[in-house]
mmCIF file of C-alpha atoms and ligand atoms in Angstrom:
data_model
loop_
_atom_site.group_PDB
_atom_site.id
_atom_site.type_symbol
_atom_site.label_atom_id
_atom_site.label_comp_id
_atom_site.label_asym_id
_atom_site.label_seq_id
_atom_site.Cartn_x
_atom_site.Cartn_y
_atom_site.Cartn_z
ATOM 1 C CA MET A 30 72.695 69.725 50.742
ATOM 2 C CA VAL A 31 71.715 66.181 49.815
ATOM 3 C CA ASN A 32 73.698 63.198 51.025
ATOM 4 C CA ARG A 33 73.647 60.936 47.971
ATOM 5 C CA ALA A 34 75.768 58.152 49.465
ATOM 6 C CA VAL A 35 73.427 57.893 52.448
ATOM 7 C CA TRP A 36 70.457 57.707 50.091
ATOM 8 C CA GLU A 37 72.039 54.875 48.091
ATOM 9 C CA THR A 38 72.672 52.870 51.254
ATOM 10 C CA LEU A 39 69.277 53.574 52.802
ATOM 11 C CA HIS A 40 67.471 52.836 49.563
ATOM 12 C CA LYS A 41 69.104 49.396 49.330
ATOM 13 C CA GLU A 42 68.650 48.612 52.995
ATOM 14 C CA LEU A 43 64.958 49.519 52.997
ATOM 15 C CA ALA A 44 64.227 47.759 49.708
ATOM 16 C CA ALA A 45 65.756 44.596 51.193
ATOM 17 C CA ALA A 46 63.588 45.030 54.294
ATOM 18 C CA GLY A 47 60.471 45.573 52.183
ATOM 19 C CA ALA A 48 59.969 49.044 53.648
ATOM 20 C CA THR A 49 59.082 52.311 51.921
ATOM 21 C CA LEU A 50 61.430 55.245 52.319
ATOM 22 C CA VAL A 51 59.670 58.585 52.665
ATOM 23 C CA ALA A 52 62.271 61.344 52.246
ATOM 24 C CA VAL A 53 61.206 64.157 54.581
ATOM 25 C CA SER A 54 62.008 67.362 52.724
ATOM 26 C CA LYS A 55 60.301 69.967 54.917
ATOM 27 C CA THR A 56 62.113 73.327 54.941
ATOM 28 C CA LYS A 57 64.497 72.078 52.219
ATOM 29 C CA PRO A 58 64.566 73.665 48.742
ATOM 30 C CA ALA A 59 62.936 72.090 45.696
ATOM 31 C CA SER A 60 66.411 71.680 44.189
ATOM 32 C CA ASP A 61 67.296 69.187 46.965
ATOM 33 C CA ILE A 62 64.167 67.194 46.210
ATOM 34 C CA LYS A 63 64.958 67.173 42.500
ATOM 35 C CA GLU A 64 68.419 65.842 43.272
ATOM 36 C CA LEU A 65 67.018 62.817 45.112
ATOM 37 C CA TYR A 66 64.287 62.436 42.505
ATOM 38 C CA ASP A 67 66.960 62.120 39.831
ATOM 39 C CA LEU A 68 68.538 59.271 41.813
ATOM 40 C CA GLY A 69 65.175 57.473 41.804
ATOM 41 C CA GLN A 70 63.461 58.599 45.011
ATOM 42 C CA ARG A 71 59.699 59.101 44.538
ATOM 43 C CA HIS A 72 58.131 59.335 48.016
ATOM 44 C CA PHE A 73 58.593 62.698 49.733
ATOM 45 C CA GLY A 74 57.130 63.920 53.023
ATOM 46 C CA GLU A 75 56.170 67.466 53.978
ATOM 47 C CA ASN A 76 54.768 69.068 57.132
ATOM 48 C CA TYR A 77 53.471 72.430 56.005
ATOM 49 C CA VAL A 78 50.542 72.853 53.633
ATOM 50 C CA GLN A 79 51.715 76.047 51.934
ATOM 51 C CA GLU A 80 55.172 74.658 51.364
ATOM 52 C CA LEU A 81 53.852 71.356 50.017
ATOM 53 C CA VAL A 82 51.489 73.093 47.605
ATOM 54 C CA SER A 83 54.199 75.264 46.097
ATOM 55 C CA LYS A 84 56.729 72.430 45.831
ATOM 56 C CA GLN A 85 54.157 70.153 44.218
ATOM 57 C CA ALA A 86 53.479 72.789 41.579
ATOM 58 C CA GLU A 87 57.096 73.130 40.552
ATOM 59 C CA LEU A 88 58.357 69.541 40.804
ATOM 60 C CA PRO A 89 57.704 66.450 38.614
ATOM 61 C CA ALA A 90 54.115 65.218 38.601
ATOM 62 C CA ASP A 91 54.968 61.608 39.447
ATOM 63 C CA ILE A 92 56.283 62.444 42.932
ATOM 64 C CA GLN A 93 54.181 60.748 45.600
ATOM 65 C CA TRP A 94 53.622 63.391 48.259
ATOM 66 C CA HIS A 95 53.087 62.366 51.866
ATOM 67 C CA TYR A 96 51.590 64.853 54.282
ATOM 68 C CA ILE A 97 53.193 63.828 57.566
ATOM 69 C CA GLY A 98 52.409 66.785 59.837
ATOM 70 C CA HIS A 99 49.427 67.756 61.928
ATOM 71 C CA LEU A 100 46.711 68.658 59.422
ATOM 72 C CA GLN A 101 44.033 71.241 60.153
ATOM 73 C CA SER A 102 40.634 70.475 58.643
ATOM 74 C CA ASN A 103 40.388 73.872 56.933
ATOM 75 C CA LYS A 104 43.578 73.173 54.967
ATOM 76 C CA VAL A 105 42.664 69.757 53.588
ATOM 77 C CA LYS A 106 41.227 71.312 50.438
ATOM 78 C CA TYR A 107 44.614 72.610 49.319
ATOM 79 C CA ILE A 108 46.310 69.207 49.214
ATOM 80 C CA ALA A 109 43.308 67.015 48.340
ATOM 81 C CA PRO A 110 43.845 67.256 44.563
ATOM 82 C CA PHE A 111 47.190 65.473 44.672
ATOM 83 C CA VAL A 112 48.271 64.128 48.090
ATOM 84 C CA HIS A 113 49.342 60.464 48.023
ATOM 85 C CA LEU A 114 49.045 59.592 51.734
ATOM 86 C CA VAL A 115 47.990 61.593 54.804
ATOM 87 C CA HIS A 116 49.907 60.155 57.772
ATOM 88 C CA ALA A 117 48.486 61.873 60.774
ATOM 89 C CA VAL A 118 44.706 61.583 60.981
ATOM 90 C CA ASP A 119 43.874 62.092 64.635
ATOM 91 C CA SER A 120 40.122 62.723 64.686
ATOM 92 C CA PHE A 121 36.952 61.568 62.995
ATOM 93 C CA GLY A 122 36.231 65.168 61.990
ATOM 94 C CA LEU A 123 39.470 65.330 60.024
ATOM 95 C CA LEU A 124 38.756 61.965 58.393
ATOM 96 C CA LYS A 125 35.323 63.247 57.312
ATOM 97 C CA GLU A 126 36.801 66.414 55.845
ATOM 98 C CA ILE A 127 39.411 64.422 53.896
ATOM 99 C CA ASN A 128 36.598 62.231 52.571
ATOM 100 C CA LYS A 129 34.608 65.309 51.532
ATOM 101 C CA GLN A 130 37.510 66.994 49.752
ATOM 102 C CA ALA A 131 38.539 63.715 48.093
ATOM 103 C CA ALA A 132 35.001 63.344 46.727
ATOM 104 C CA LYS A 133 35.132 66.889 45.340
ATOM 105 C CA ASN A 134 38.269 65.878 43.458
ATOM 106 C CA SER A 135 36.786 62.520 42.382
ATOM 107 C CA ARG A 136 39.536 60.706 44.257
ATOM 108 C CA VAL A 137 40.026 58.192 47.025
ATOM 109 C CA ILE A 138 42.628 59.466 49.490
ATOM 110 C CA ASP A 139 44.694 57.001 51.511
ATOM 111 C CA VAL A 140 45.283 57.863 55.165
ATOM 112 C CA LEU A 141 46.949 56.529 58.291
ATOM 113 C CA LEU A 142 45.635 56.964 61.822
ATOM 114 C CA GLN A 143 48.145 58.636 64.099
ATOM 115 C CA MET A 144 48.668 56.727 67.307
ATOM 116 C CA HIS A 145 50.087 58.483 70.339
ATOM 117 C CA ILE A 146 52.871 56.254 71.641
ATOM 118 C CA ALA A 147 55.382 58.750 73.076
ATOM 119 C CA ASP A 148 55.509 60.120 76.588
ATOM 120 C CA GLU A 149 55.508 63.725 75.510
ATOM 121 C CA GLU A 150 52.250 65.611 75.820
ATOM 122 C CA THR A 151 53.135 67.668 72.784
ATOM 123 C CA LYS A 152 52.897 64.886 70.236
ATOM 124 C CA PHE A 153 49.520 64.520 68.565
ATOM 125 C CA GLY A 154 47.681 61.278 68.109
ATOM 126 C CA MET A 155 45.112 58.903 69.520
ATOM 127 C CA ASP A 156 45.384 56.062 72.003
ATOM 128 C CA GLU A 157 43.787 52.643 71.468
ATOM 129 C CA ALA A 158 40.444 53.726 72.931
ATOM 130 C CA ASP A 159 40.320 56.846 70.740
ATOM 131 C CA ILE A 160 41.007 54.739 67.658
ATOM 132 C CA PHE A 161 38.268 52.259 68.563
ATOM 133 C CA GLU A 162 35.894 55.202 68.952
ATOM 134 C CA LEU A 163 36.883 56.659 65.574
ATOM 135 C CA MET A 164 36.340 53.245 64.022
ATOM 136 C CA GLU A 165 32.863 53.077 65.469
ATOM 137 C CA TYR A 166 31.908 56.388 63.852
ATOM 138 C CA TYR A 167 33.572 55.309 60.640
ATOM 139 C CA THR A 168 31.732 51.992 60.574
ATOM 140 C CA ALA A 169 28.408 53.684 61.243
ATOM 141 C CA GLN A 170 28.916 56.109 58.343
ATOM 142 C CA LYS A 171 30.799 53.780 56.050
ATOM 143 C CA GLU A 172 28.424 54.260 53.104
ATOM 144 C CA ASP A 173 29.236 57.966 53.085
ATOM 145 C CA MET A 174 32.973 57.473 53.546
ATOM 146 C CA GLN A 175 33.866 55.872 50.224
ATOM 147 C CA ASN A 176 36.494 58.493 49.363
ATOM 148 C CA VAL A 177 38.939 57.738 52.161
ATOM 149 C CA ARG A 178 40.791 54.532 52.739
ATOM 150 C CA ILE A 179 42.391 53.753 56.108
ATOM 151 C CA CYS A 180 45.672 52.043 55.225
ATOM 152 C CA GLY A 181 47.428 51.678 58.573
ATOM 153 C CA LEU A 182 48.925 53.437 61.568
ATOM 154 C CA MET A 183 51.561 56.131 62.052
ATOM 155 C CA GLY A 184 53.458 56.924 65.235
ATOM 156 C CA MET A 185 56.398 58.841 66.685
ATOM 157 C CA ALA A 186 58.443 57.446 69.548
ATOM 158 C CA SER A 187 59.643 59.506 72.513
ATOM 159 C CA ASN A 188 62.660 61.689 71.909
ATOM 160 C CA THR A 189 65.079 59.701 74.075
ATOM 161 C CA ASP A 190 68.332 57.731 73.959
ATOM 162 C CA ASP A 191 66.654 54.847 75.744
ATOM 163 C CA GLU A 192 66.438 52.246 72.973
ATOM 164 C CA GLN A 193 64.378 49.872 75.045
ATOM 165 C CA LYS A 194 61.749 52.533 75.557
ATOM 166 C CA ILE A 195 61.591 53.365 71.836
ATOM 167 C CA ARG A 196 61.387 49.657 71.067
ATOM 168 C CA SER A 197 58.452 49.141 73.394
ATOM 169 C CA GLU A 198 56.601 52.173 72.002
ATOM 170 C CA PHE A 199 56.929 50.903 68.438
ATOM 171 C CA ALA A 200 55.954 47.405 69.583
ATOM 172 C CA ARG A 201 52.800 48.823 71.134
ATOM 173 C CA LEU A 202 51.810 50.347 67.797
ATOM 174 C CA ASN A 203 52.642 47.180 65.889
ATOM 175 C CA ASN A 204 50.670 44.991 68.297
ATOM 176 C CA PHE A 205 47.650 47.241 67.988
ATOM 177 C CA PHE A 206 48.017 47.196 64.216
ATOM 178 C CA ILE A 207 47.952 43.387 64.242
ATOM 179 C CA HIS A 208 44.928 43.422 66.501
ATOM 180 C CA LEU A 209 43.037 45.782 64.174
ATOM 181 C CA ALA A 210 44.050 43.832 61.093
ATOM 182 C CA GLU A 211 42.790 40.591 62.635
ATOM 183 C CA THR A 212 39.628 41.750 64.311
ATOM 184 C CA SER A 213 38.130 44.621 62.385
ATOM 185 C CA PHE A 214 36.849 45.189 58.885
ATOM 186 C CA LEU A 215 40.126 46.993 58.312
ATOM 187 C CA GLY A 216 41.643 43.575 57.806
ATOM 188 C CA LYS A 217 41.793 44.191 54.081
ATOM 189 C CA PRO A 218 44.859 43.981 51.852
ATOM 190 C CA TYR A 219 45.370 47.714 51.908
ATOM 191 C CA PHE A 220 45.369 47.974 55.716
ATOM 192 C CA ALA A 221 49.083 47.216 55.789
ATOM 193 C CA ILE A 222 51.163 50.270 56.649
ATOM 194 C CA ARG A 223 53.060 50.954 59.874
ATOM 195 C CA SER A 224 54.722 54.345 59.415
ATOM 196 C CA ILE A 225 57.240 54.468 62.256
ATOM 197 C CA GLY A 226 60.873 55.476 62.464
ATOM 198 C CA MET A 227 62.841 58.620 61.668
ATOM 199 C CA SER A 228 66.573 59.258 61.193
ATOM 200 C CA SER A 229 67.473 58.447 64.780
ATOM 201 C CA ASP A 230 65.324 55.367 65.342
ATOM 202 C CA TYR A 231 64.487 53.751 62.000
ATOM 203 C CA HIS A 232 66.548 50.615 62.731
ATOM 204 C CA ILE A 233 64.440 49.988 65.799
ATOM 205 C CA ALA A 234 61.274 50.676 63.806
ATOM 206 C CA LEU A 235 62.208 48.108 61.157
ATOM 207 C CA ALA A 236 62.887 45.509 63.837
ATOM 208 C CA GLU A 237 59.498 46.231 65.424
ATOM 209 C CA GLY A 238 57.316 45.792 62.355
ATOM 210 C CA GLY A 239 57.692 49.159 60.639
ATOM 211 C CA ASN A 240 57.335 49.063 56.874
ATOM 212 C CA MET A 241 57.426 52.797 56.131
ATOM 213 C CA VAL A 242 60.060 55.146 57.524
ATOM 214 C CA ARG A 243 60.136 58.945 57.393
ATOM 215 C CA ILE A 244 63.701 60.162 57.107
ATOM 216 C CA GLY A 245 64.767 63.804 56.910
ATOM 217 C CA SER A 246 68.018 64.964 58.478
ATOM 218 C CA MET A 247 69.987 61.837 57.513
ATOM 219 C CA LEU A 248 69.320 62.640 53.852
ATOM 220 C CA PHE A 249 69.123 66.417 53.758
ATOM 221 C CA GLY A 250 71.248 67.458 56.738
ATOM 222 C CA ASN A 251 70.059 69.262 59.838
ATOM 223 C CA ARG A 252 67.175 71.699 59.603
HETATM 224 C C1 LIG B 328 60.491 66.013 60.536
HETATM 225 C C2 LIG B 328 59.784 64.733 60.680
HETATM 226 C C3 LIG B 328 60.414 63.507 60.390
HETATM 227 C C4 LIG B 328 61.870 63.395 59.976
HETATM 228 O O1 LIG B 328 62.704 63.546 61.078
HETATM 229 P P1 LIG B 328 64.311 63.363 60.949
HETATM 230 O O2 LIG B 328 64.745 63.238 62.352
HETATM 231 O O3 LIG B 328 64.808 64.604 60.287
HETATM 232 O O4 LIG B 328 64.551 62.151 60.159
HETATM 233 C C5 LIG B 328 59.664 62.347 60.488
HETATM 234 N N1 LIG B 328 58.372 62.372 60.860
HETATM 235 C C6 LIG B 328 57.729 63.514 61.150
HETATM 236 C C7 LIG B 328 56.305 63.465 61.553
HETATM 237 C C8 LIG B 328 58.410 64.718 61.082
HETATM 238 O O5 LIG B 328 57.771 65.849 61.392
#
């Protein structure tokens, strides 16, 4: 069930903040997505390749699909023809595979690097040193990497009620983003996205530099 009133409010609030709302529709039926689409929502986020592929096939072609989950290299080929933004690149190998599949489809695919900012061991992502290392490989092979574009960072805060902790985790990501934008060749107009914040913490994310939020349960109800 879609919460239309919440969408209206969120849509206005995020537009005023200059942030992009990604409606996270994983596990929800295509009919729910169509309902939000009809209100004007265009960015949708999915976590499972199979599910994304079948929804993409049956829903309007101008939906901008975000792949927000952990992506296995051997599955990139299924979403490469249409995916709008891959949020969770966490290795150079994955980046290379996305580049390869994008080239096969004569596309440039936009991606974010996933930064590990939470305490939990279970959350994927790279720390600052890992990202510097990935950038070194990327720089060295830049000529062969023309089909991917690194557009920013993505992160998930710890699952906690401690607002101060969430705030400092998002701030860490934003500070590193600023550092990369200022000091590396990524300092290009398109290196601009900080995808942080979900239903429970998006206010904090907006206050800490986030300009893309991924919101599921607030819009579609609990999974
Ligand atoms: C499911 C999911 C979300 C949305 O979470 P909600 O709490 O339902 O808003 C955001 N980001 C990622 C990576 C997710 O897997």
